[in-house]
CSV table of C-alpha atoms in Angstrom, one decimal:
chain,number,residue,atom,x,y,z
A,1,MET,CA,10.0,-17.6,23.8
A,2,ASP,CA,12.9,-16.2,22.8
A,3,ALA,CA,12.5,-12.9,21.7
A,4,SER,CA,15.2,-12.5,19.4
A,5,THR,CA,14.0,-15.4,17.3
A,6,GLN,CA,10.7,-12.9,16.6
A,7,ASP,CA,10.0,-10.5,13.9
A,8,PRO,CA,8.5,-7.7,15.1
A,9,LEU,CA,6.7,-6.3,11.8
A,10,LEU,CA,5.1,-10.2,12.0
A,11,LEU,CA,4.3,-10.1,15.4
A,12,LEU,CA,2.3,-6.5,15.0
A,13,ARG,CA,1.4,-7.6,11.6
A,14,GLN,CA,-0.1,-10.9,14.0
A,15,SER,CA,-2.1,-9.3,16.7
A,16,ILE,CA,-3.4,-7.1,14.7
A,17,ALA,CA,-5.1,-9.6,12.8
A,18,SER,CA,-5.7,-11.4,16.3
A,19,GLY,CA,-7.4,-8.1,17.9
A,20,SER,CA,-4.7,-9.1,20.6
A,21,SER,CA,-3.2,-7.4,23.2
A,22,ILE,CA,-0.6,-4.7,22.3
A,23,ARG,CA,1.2,-2.8,25.1
A,24,PRO,CA,4.5,-0.5,25.4
A,25,THR,CA,6.3,-1.4,29.5
A,26,THR,CA,9.0,-0.5,30.9
A,27,SER,CA,9.7,-4.1,31.8
A,28,ALA,CA,11.9,-6.7,29.7
A,29,THR,CA,10.6,-9.8,31.4
A,30,PRO,CA,7.3,-11.4,29.4
A,31,ASP,CA,4.7,-10.1,32.4
A,32,ALA,CA,0.4,-10.1,32.0
A,33,SER,CA,0.5,-8.0,34.9
A,34,ALA,CA,3.0,-6.0,34.3
A,35,PRO,CA,1.4,-2.4,33.7
A,36,GLU,CA,1.5,-0.1,30.1
A,37,ALA,CA,3.8,2.4,29.8
A,38,ASN,CA,3.2,6.0,27.4
A,39,LEU,CA,5.6,5.9,24.9
A,40,ALA,CA,8.3,8.2,25.8
A,41,GLN,CA,8.9,6.0,29.3
A,42,ALA,CA,9.0,2.3,27.6
A,43,THR,CA,11.5,0.1,26.5
A,44,HIS,CA,9.8,-2.3,25.2
A,45,LEU,CA,6.8,-4.0,23.5
A,46,GLN,CA,4.2,-6.4,24.7
A,47,PHE,CA,2.8,-8.9,22.2
A,48,THR,CA,0.5,-11.5,23.5
A,49,HIS,CA,-0.1,-13.1,20.3
A,50,PRO,CA,0.5,-16.6,19.6
A,51,SER,CA,2.7,-16.1,22.7
A,52,LEU,CA,3.7,-13.5,25.2
A,53,VAL,CA,7.1,-12.2,24.6
A,54,SER,CA,8.3,-8.5,25.1
A,55,ILE,CA,10.0,-6.6,22.5
A,56,PRO,CA,12.8,-3.5,22.8
A,57,ILE,CA,10.8,-0.6,21.3
A,58,ASP,CA,13.9,0.7,19.7
A,59,ALA,CA,14.3,-2.8,17.9
A,60,PRO,CA,15.6,-2.2,14.0
A,61,THR,CA,12.7,-3.5,11.8
A,62,ARG,CA,12.4,-5.3,8.2
A,63,PHE,CA,10.4,-1.9,6.6
A,64,VAL,CA,12.9,0.2,5.3
A,65,SER,CA,13.0,3.9,4.5
A,66,ASN,CA,16.0,5.7,3.2
A,67,GLU,CA,18.1,2.6,3.3
A,68,GLN,CA,18.5,2.5,7.1
A,69,PRO,CA,15.6,0.8,8.9
A,70,VAL,CA,12.9,1.8,11.1
A,71,ASP,CA,13.1,1.4,15.1
A,72,LEU,CA,9.5,-0.6,16.3
A,73,ARG,CA,8.0,1.9,18.4
A,74,SER,CA,8.1,4.4,14.8
A,75,ILE,CA,5.5,1.4,13.3
A,76,TYR,CA,3.4,1.3,16.1
A,77,PHE,CA,3.3,4.8,16.5
A,78,ALA,CA,2.3,5.1,12.9
A,79,TRP,CA,0.1,2.2,13.3
A,80,LEU,CA,-1.8,4.2,16.2
A,81,ASN,CA,-2.6,7.3,14.2
A,82,ARG,CA,-3.5,5.8,10.8
A,83,GLU,CA,-6.6,7.3,11.4
A,84,VAL,CA,-5.6,10.9,11.8
A,85,ALA,CA,-4.6,13.3,9.3
A,86,ILE,CA,-1.6,14.0,8.3
A,87,PRO,CA,-0.9,17.2,10.1
A,88,GLU,CA,-2.0,16.2,13.2
A,89,TYR,CA,0.0,12.8,13.0
A,90,ASN,CA,3.2,14.9,11.9
A,91,ALA,CA,2.6,17.7,15.5
A,92,SER,CA,2.6,13.9,16.9
A,93,ALA,CA,5.5,12.9,16.2
A,94,THR,CA,6.9,16.3,16.8
A,95,LYS,CA,5.9,16.1,20.2
A,96,LEU,CA,6.7,12.4,20.4
A,97,ASN,CA,10.1,13.5,20.0
A,98,GLU,CA,10.6,16.3,22.2
A,99,GLU,CA,8.7,14.0,25.2
A,100,LEU,CA,12.3,10.9,24.0
A,101,GLY,CA,14.9,14.1,24.1
A,102,GLY,CA,17.8,12.3,23.2
A,103,ALA,CA,16.5,9.2,24.0
A,104,GLY,CA,15.1,7.9,20.7
A,105,SER,CA,13.1,9.6,18.1
A,106,VAL,CA,10.2,9.0,15.9
A,107,HIS,CA,10.7,8.7,11.9
A,108,LYS,CA,7.6,10.5,9.8
A,109,PHE,CA,6.8,8.7,7.2
A,110,ALA,CA,5.9,10.1,4.1
A,111,PHE,CA,3.1,9.7,2.1
A,112,VAL,CA,3.4,6.7,0.2
A,113,GLU,CA,4.6,4.7,2.7
A,114,ARG,CA,2.4,5.4,5.9
A,115,LEU,CA,0.2,3.9,3.0
A,116,ASP,CA,2.0,1.9,2.6
A,117,LEU,CA,3.0,-0.1,5.7
A,118,ILE,CA,-1.0,0.7,7.1
A,119,THR,CA,-2.3,-1.6,4.6
A,120,TRP,CA,0.5,-4.3,5.0
A,121,LEU,CA,-0.3,-4.5,8.7
A,122,GLU,CA,-3.9,-4.6,8.2
A,123,GLY,CA,-3.3,-6.9,5.9
A,124,ALA,CA,-4.5,-6.2,3.0
A,125,SER,CA,-1.6,-6.8,1.3
A,126,GLU,CA,0.6,-9.4,0.9
A,127,GLU,CA,3.3,-7.4,0.0
A,128,SER,CA,6.0,-4.3,0.1
A,129,GLU,CA,8.3,-2.3,-1.4
A,130,TYR,CA,9.6,-0.5,1.7
A,131,ILE,CA,9.8,-4.2,3.7
A,132,LYS,CA,12.3,-6.9,3.5
A,133,PRO,CA,12.4,-10.5,3.7
A,134,LEU,CA,12.6,-12.5,7.0
A,135,ALA,CA,16.2,-13.9,5.7
A,136,GLY,CA,14.5,-17.5,6.7
A,137,ASP,CA,12.1,-17.9,4.6
A,138,LYS,CA,12.5,-19.9,2.5
A,139,GLY,CA,16.6,-20.7,3.9
A,140,ASP,CA,15.0,-23.4,6.3
A,141,ALA,CA,13.0,-25.4,4.2
A,142,ALA,CA,16.0,-25.9,2.3
A,143,GLY,CA,18.7,-26.1,4.0
A,144,ALA,CA,16.2,-29.1,5.4
A,145,ALA,CA,15.9,-30.4,1.9
A,146,THR,CA,19.7,-30.5,1.5
A,147,ALA,CA,20.2,-32.4,4.0
A,148,ILE,CA,18.4,-35.1,3.5
A,149,ALA,CA,19.1,-35.1,-0.4
A,150,ALA,CA,22.8,-35.6,0.8
A,151,GLY,CA,22.0,-39.1,3.3
A,152,ALA,CA,20.5,-40.2,0.1
A,153,GLY,CA,17.1,-40.8,1.1
A,154,THR,CA,18.2,-43.7,3.7
A,155,LYS,CA,19.1,-41.8,7.1
A,156,THR,CA,16.1,-40.0,9.2
A,157,VAL,CA,15.8,-35.9,9.9
A,158,SER,CA,15.7,-35.7,13.7
A,159,ALA,CA,13.2,-32.8,15.2
A,160,GLY,CA,16.3,-31.3,16.7
A,161,ALA,CA,18.1,-30.9,13.9
A,162,LYS,CA,18.6,-27.5,13.3
A,163,GLY,CA,17.2,-25.5,10.0
A,164,GLY,CA,19.2,-24.3,7.8
A,165,SER,CA,19.7,-20.2,8.8
A,166,GLY,CA,20.3,-21.4,12.0
A,167,ARG,CA,17.1,-20.4,13.9
A,168,GLY,CA,15.3,-22.9,16.1
A,169,THR,CA,15.4,-26.2,15.5
A,170,LEU,CA,13.1,-28.5,13.1
A,171,ASP,CA,9.1,-29.4,13.8
A,172,PRO,CA,8.7,-32.9,13.9
A,173,ARG,CA,6.1,-33.1,11.4
A,174,LEU,CA,8.2,-30.7,9.1
A,175,ALA,CA,10.8,-33.4,9.5
A,176,GLN,CA,8.4,-36.5,9.3
A,177,ILE,CA,7.5,-34.2,5.8
A,178,TYR,CA,10.7,-34.5,4.6
A,179,ASN,CA,11.7,-38.4,5.8
A,180,GLY,CA,9.3,-39.2,3.1
A,181,GLU,CA,10.8,-36.9,0.3
A,182,ARG,CA,12.0,-39.5,-2.3
A,183,LYS,CA,15.5,-37.9,-3.6
A,184,MET,CA,15.2,-36.0,-6.8
A,185,GLY,CA,18.3,-34.6,-6.9
A,186,ASP,CA,20.1,-31.1,-7.9
A,187,ARG,CA,19.5,-28.7,-11.0
A,188,ASN,CA,23.0,-29.7,-11.6
A,189,SER,CA,22.6,-32.9,-11.6
A,190,VAL,CA,19.1,-32.5,-13.7
A,191,LEU,CA,20.2,-30.0,-16.0
A,192,ARG,CA,24.1,-31.5,-17.1
A,193,GLY,CA,23.9,-34.6,-16.6
A,194,ILE,CA,26.8,-36.1,-16.7
A,195,LYS,CA,29.4,-34.1,-18.0
A,196,PRO,CA,28.8,-30.1,-18.0
A,197,THR,CA,26.7,-28.4,-20.7
A,198,ASP,CA,27.7,-24.8,-22.6
A,199,PHE,CA,23.8,-22.8,-22.3
A,200,SER,CA,24.9,-19.6,-23.5
A,201,HIS,CA,23.6,-19.8,-26.7
A,202,ILE,CA,20.7,-19.6,-25.2
A,203,ARG,CA,21.1,-15.7,-24.3
A,204,LYS,CA,20.1,-14.6,-28.1
A,205,LEU,CA,17.4,-16.7,-28.2
A,206,ALA,CA,16.6,-15.1,-25.1
A,207,ALA,CA,17.6,-11.4,-25.8
A,208,GLN,CA,14.8,-10.7,-27.4
A,209,PHE,CA,11.9,-11.8,-24.4
A,210,LEU,CA,14.2,-10.0,-22.0
A,211,SER,CA,14.6,-6.5,-23.6
A,212,LYS,CA,13.2,-3.6,-21.3
A,213,LYS,CA,12.2,-2.2,-24.7
A,214,PRO,CA,10.4,-3.8,-28.2
A,215,ASN,CA,13.0,-2.2,-30.5
A,216,SER,CA,16.4,-1.7,-27.4
A,217,GLN,CA,19.5,-3.9,-28.7
A,218,VAL,CA,20.7,-6.3,-25.7
A,219,ASN,CA,23.8,-7.8,-26.2
A,220,PRO,CA,23.7,-11.6,-25.2
A,221,SER,CA,28.1,-11.7,-24.8
A,222,HIS,CA,27.0,-9.4,-21.6
A,223,PRO,CA,25.7,-11.4,-19.7
A,224,GLN,CA,24.8,-8.6,-16.9
A,225,SER,CA,22.8,-6.7,-19.9
A,226,LEU,CA,19.7,-8.9,-19.3
A,227,ALA,CA,16.7,-8.7,-17.0
A,228,MET,CA,17.4,-12.0,-15.1
A,229,ASN,CA,14.3,-12.5,-13.0
A,230,PRO,CA,13.2,-9.7,-12.3
A,231,LYS,CA,10.7,-8.8,-10.0
A,232,VAL,CA,7.3,-8.0,-10.8
A,233,ALA,CA,5.6,-5.3,-9.7
A,234,ARG,CA,2.8,-4.9,-8.2
A,235,ARG,CA,0.3,-2.4,-9.2
A,236,PRO,CA,-0.8,0.6,-7.7
A,237,ASP,CA,-3.7,2.4,-5.9
A,238,PRO,CA,-5.5,5.0,-8.4
A,239,ILE,CA,-5.6,7.7,-6.0
A,240,ILE,CA,-9.1,10.4,-5.8
A,241,LEU,CA,-8.7,13.4,-4.5
A,242,VAL,CA,-11.7,14.6,-2.3
A,243,SER,CA,-12.4,18.8,-1.4
A,244,PRO,CA,-11.2,20.3,1.7
A,245,SER,CA,-13.1,22.7,1.7
A,246,VAL,CA,-16.0,23.0,4.7
A,247,SER,CA,-18.9,24.3,2.1
A,248,SER,CA,-17.7,20.9,-0.1
A,249,ILE,CA,-21.3,18.4,0.3
A,250,LEU,CA,-18.8,15.5,-0.1
A,251,ARG,CA,-15.9,15.3,2.2
A,252,MET,CA,-13.9,12.3,3.7
A,253,SER,CA,-17.3,11.4,6.4
A,254,ASN,CA,-19.5,11.0,3.4
A,255,ILE,CA,-17.4,10.4,-0.2
A,256,LYS,CA,-16.9,6.1,0.6
A,257,ASP,CA,-20.8,5.8,1.1
A,258,PHE,CA,-21.6,7.8,-1.7
A,259,LEU,CA,-19.6,6.6,-4.2
A,260,GLU,CA,-19.9,2.6,-3.1
A,261,GLY,CA,-23.0,2.7,-1.9
A,262,GLY,CA,-24.7,5.2,-4.2
A,263,ARG,CA,-25.7,6.7,-1.5
A,264,PHE,CA,-25.9,10.8,-0.1
A,265,ARG,CA,-25.9,11.7,3.7
A,266,GLU,CA,-24.7,14.7,4.7
A,267,PRO,CA,-21.5,15.3,6.1
A,268,ASP,CA,-20.5,15.4,9.3
A,269,SER,CA,-17.6,16.6,11.7
A,270,SER,CA,-15.4,13.3,11.4
A,271,SER,CA,-12.6,13.6,9.1
A,272,PRO,CA,-10.3,10.3,8.7
A,273,SER,CA,-7.0,11.2,6.8
A,274,MET,CA,-7.6,8.6,3.7
A,275,LEU,CA,-10.1,5.5,3.2
A,276,HIS,CA,-10.2,2.6,0.8
A,277,ILE,CA,-12.9,2.1,-1.3
A,278,THR,CA,-13.7,-0.8,-4.2
A,279,ARG,CA,-15.1,-1.1,-7.5
A,280,ASN,CA,-15.8,-3.6,-10.7
A,281,LEU,CA,-13.8,-1.4,-13.4
A,282,LYS,CA,-14.3,-4.4,-16.4
A,283,GLU,CA,-12.6,-1.8,-18.6
A,284,ILE,CA,-9.2,-2.2,-16.6
A,285,ASP,CA,-9.7,-5.3,-15.0
A,286,PRO,CA,-12.7,-7.5,-15.7
A,287,THR,CA,-11.2,-10.1,-13.5
A,288,ARG,CA,-11.2,-8.5,-9.6
A,289,PRO,CA,-11.7,-5.1,-8.0
A,290,THR,CA,-10.2,-1.9,-8.4
A,291,ARG,CA,-9.0,-0.6,-4.9
A,292,PHE,CA,-9.0,3.0,-5.0
A,293,ILE,CA,-7.6,5.4,-2.3
A,294,LEU,CA,-8.9,8.7,-1.0
A,295,VAL,CA,-7.4,11.8,0.1
A,296,ASP,CA,-7.9,15.2,0.7
A,297,SER,CA,-4.8,16.0,1.7
A,298,THR,CA,-1.3,16.2,-0.9
A,299,ASP,CA,1.0,17.2,1.9
A,300,ARG,CA,2.8,13.8,1.5
A,301,PHE,CA,3.0,13.2,-2.2
A,302,LYS,CA,5.9,12.5,-4.0
A,303,PRO,CA,6.7,13.8,-7.4
A,304,GLU,CA,5.4,10.3,-8.6
A,305,THR,CA,2.4,9.9,-7.1
A,306,TRP,CA,0.3,12.2,-8.7
A,307,ASN,CA,1.0,10.2,-12.0
A,308,HIS,CA,-1.8,7.8,-9.9
A,309,VAL,CA,-4.1,10.9,-9.4
A,310,VAL,CA,-7.2,9.9,-11.4
A,311,ALA,CA,-9.8,12.4,-10.2
A,312,VAL,CA,-10.3,15.4,-8.4
A,313,PHE,CA,-13.2,16.5,-6.8
A,314,THR,CA,-13.7,20.3,-6.3
A,315,THR,CA,-16.1,23.0,-5.7
A,316,GLY,CA,-14.0,25.4,-8.1
A,317,GLN,CA,-12.2,27.2,-5.2
A,318,VAL,CA,-8.6,27.9,-6.3
A,319,TRP,CA,-7.2,27.8,-3.1
A,320,GLN,CA,-7.8,24.1,-2.4
A,321,PHE,CA,-5.0,23.2,-5.1
A,322,LYS,CA,-2.2,25.6,-4.1
A,323,THR,CA,-0.1,22.2,-3.4
A,324,TYR,CA,-0.4,20.2,-6.0
A,325,LYS,CA,1.3,19.7,-9.2
A,326,TRP,CA,-0.5,21.5,-10.9
A,327,ARG,CA,-1.4,25.3,-9.4
A,328,ASP,CA,-3.3,26.2,-12.1
A,329,PRO,CA,-7.1,24.8,-12.6
A,330,GLY,CA,-6.7,24.7,-16.8
A,331,GLU,CA,-3.5,22.9,-16.2
A,332,LEU,CA,-4.6,20.5,-13.8
A,333,PHE,CA,-7.4,19.0,-14.9
A,334,LYS,CA,-5.7,18.6,-19.0
A,335,HIS,CA,-3.4,15.6,-16.6
A,336,ILE,CA,-7.0,14.5,-14.2
A,337,LEU,CA,-10.2,14.6,-14.3
A,338,GLY,CA,-12.4,16.9,-12.5
A,339,ILE,CA,-16.1,16.5,-10.7
A,340,TYR,CA,-18.6,19.0,-9.7
A,341,VAL,CA,-20.9,17.4,-7.5
A,342,GLY,CA,-24.0,19.8,-6.4
A,343,TYR,CA,-27.8,20.6,-5.0
A,344,ARG,CA,-29.8,19.9,-8.2
A,345,GLY,CA,-32.0,22.6,-9.1
A,346,MET,CA,-28.7,25.3,-7.8
A,347,ALA,CA,-26.3,26.9,-10.4
A,348,VAL,CA,-23.4,25.9,-11.3
A,349,PRO,CA,-20.7,28.2,-9.8
A,350,GLU,CA,-18.6,30.4,-12.6
A,351,GLU,CA,-15.7,29.0,-11.5
A,352,ILE,CA,-16.7,24.6,-12.7
A,353,ARG,CA,-18.4,26.5,-15.6
A,354,GLY,CA,-14.7,28.2,-16.4
A,355,PHE,CA,-12.3,25.4,-16.1
A,356,GLY,CA,-14.3,23.8,-19.2
A,357,HIS,CA,-15.0,20.3,-20.7
A,358,ARG,CA,-12.6,19.0,-18.6
A,359,VAL,CA,-14.7,19.2,-15.3
A,360,LEU,CA,-18.0,17.5,-14.8
A,361,ALA,CA,-20.5,19.0,-13.7
A,362,THR,CA,-23.2,16.7,-11.8
A,363,SER,CA,-26.1,17.6,-8.6
A,364,ILE,CA,-27.9,15.7,-6.5
A,365,ASP,CA,-31.5,15.9,-5.5
A,366,LYS,CA,-31.0,18.0,-1.8
A,367,PRO,CA,-31.1,16.1,1.3
A,368,ASP,CA,-34.7,16.6,2.2
A,369,MET,CA,-35.1,14.8,-1.5
A,370,THR,CA,-36.0,11.4,-2.0
A,371,ARG,CA,-32.5,9.2,-2.7
A,372,PHE,CA,-33.7,7.1,-5.4
A,373,ARG,CA,-31.6,9.2,-8.0
A,374,ASP,CA,-28.1,9.1,-6.4
A,375,ARG,CA,-27.2,6.2,-7.6
A,376,GLU,CA,-27.4,7.1,-11.6
A,377,VAL,CA,-25.1,9.6,-10.9
A,378,VAL,CA,-22.1,7.9,-8.8
A,379,GLU,CA,-23.0,5.4,-12.3
A,380,THR,CA,-22.1,8.7,-14.2
A,381,ILE,CA,-19.0,9.5,-12.2
A,382,TRP,CA,-17.6,5.8,-12.3
A,383,LYS,CA,-18.4,5.6,-16.2
A,384,ALA,CA,-16.2,9.0,-16.8
A,385,ILE,CA,-13.6,8.2,-14.3
A,386,GLU,CA,-13.5,4.7,-15.6
A,387,SER,CA,-12.8,6.1,-19.4
A,388,ASN,CA,-10.0,8.1,-17.9
A,389,MET,CA,-8.1,5.4,-16.5
A,390,ARG,CA,-8.2,4.1,-20.2
A,391,ALA,CA,-7.1,5.9,-22.0
A,392,ARG,CA,-4.3,7.7,-19.5
A,393,GLY,CA,-2.9,3.4,-19.9
A,394,TRP,CA,-4.3,2.0,-16.7
A,395,ARG,CA,-4.8,-1.8,-17.4
A,396,ARG,CA,-5.3,-4.8,-15.4
A,397,ASP,CA,-1.4,-5.2,-13.9
A,398,ALA,CA,-0.1,-1.7,-15.2
A,399,ALA,CA,-0.5,1.9,-14.5
A,400,PRO,CA,0.6,5.0,-16.1
A,401,THR,CA,4.6,6.0,-15.6
A,402,ALA,CA,3.3,9.6,-16.2
A,403,ILE,CA,0.5,11.8,-16.8
């Protein structure tokens, strides 16, 4: 299959979903026996699913950052380093750029961009604000349907007819479906009839529904002031910050088991840069589980990212907050719920008590004891998080714009 007709982002996502081979090579010709090359020397990325095809590794993709398309090498490199902490990811990108010399460069994604890309590639999300839709997503079907309507329903569509976007031949099965369709007319004939109709008075009726704020005034004489077909924004996932301190009993290596499974185990040396967990929050969204993002670094946060942080796990060490939007603990916990988890029988640190009632202090049994009380502590933590989220403005389809 011609590589020019393939979308690099879609090929990468399909290959990841199917677990098929993805190899950087120096061969422009699709060849399953071609040796694998490192990213600094590779000129093409070879996919084996749904067909064997090679795409130039510097090909631009539909992922746009700062109004510029990101190349395939940067996308693939970000996927390979999806589990790597942000400082290590940036160091690896810098090293690869040095190896590339003037032959190209690897784009370093911002935190939210990287999160959005990995979520989409994994298949956990069907849309992304950074990925432009395929040019032929609607064009092919619309173009073919228009051609059928023009033929008054008496002519058949050839299986070799071109689609509306000119990207290739029409699928024979799709052509058969189109041939069986009944001509219904276009929107002009349905809405307007045999003579033009003035619908301008509808603007006055629609103004109260299309205004962004209940009390805002919309001028019906200016169509550009109406939010016609506004894009419905997807509610962002709430974020929980985990303490990066080695003295914390809850770290990135064990907090997922604790919050999602309700059972504590001692932390180990593993340190994923990002985790996802789900939780049913009936007061926020009774229809579906809410997905949370867990991170222990804010290096790549944008200012608006802080509006989505719902909890901060802390040991009381103030150096944890030096990269936060609010470095002073007293100010930080006015905006975000603080959580401290220690061992039962041990005194709560003086620093935690000094932070006041805005930090939830809880305790669990030591590792050598039975774990039947872990679930009770976890439920207490989730109850506090849910209550705080509801107070801050989290809803089924909305998130706070400021905290």
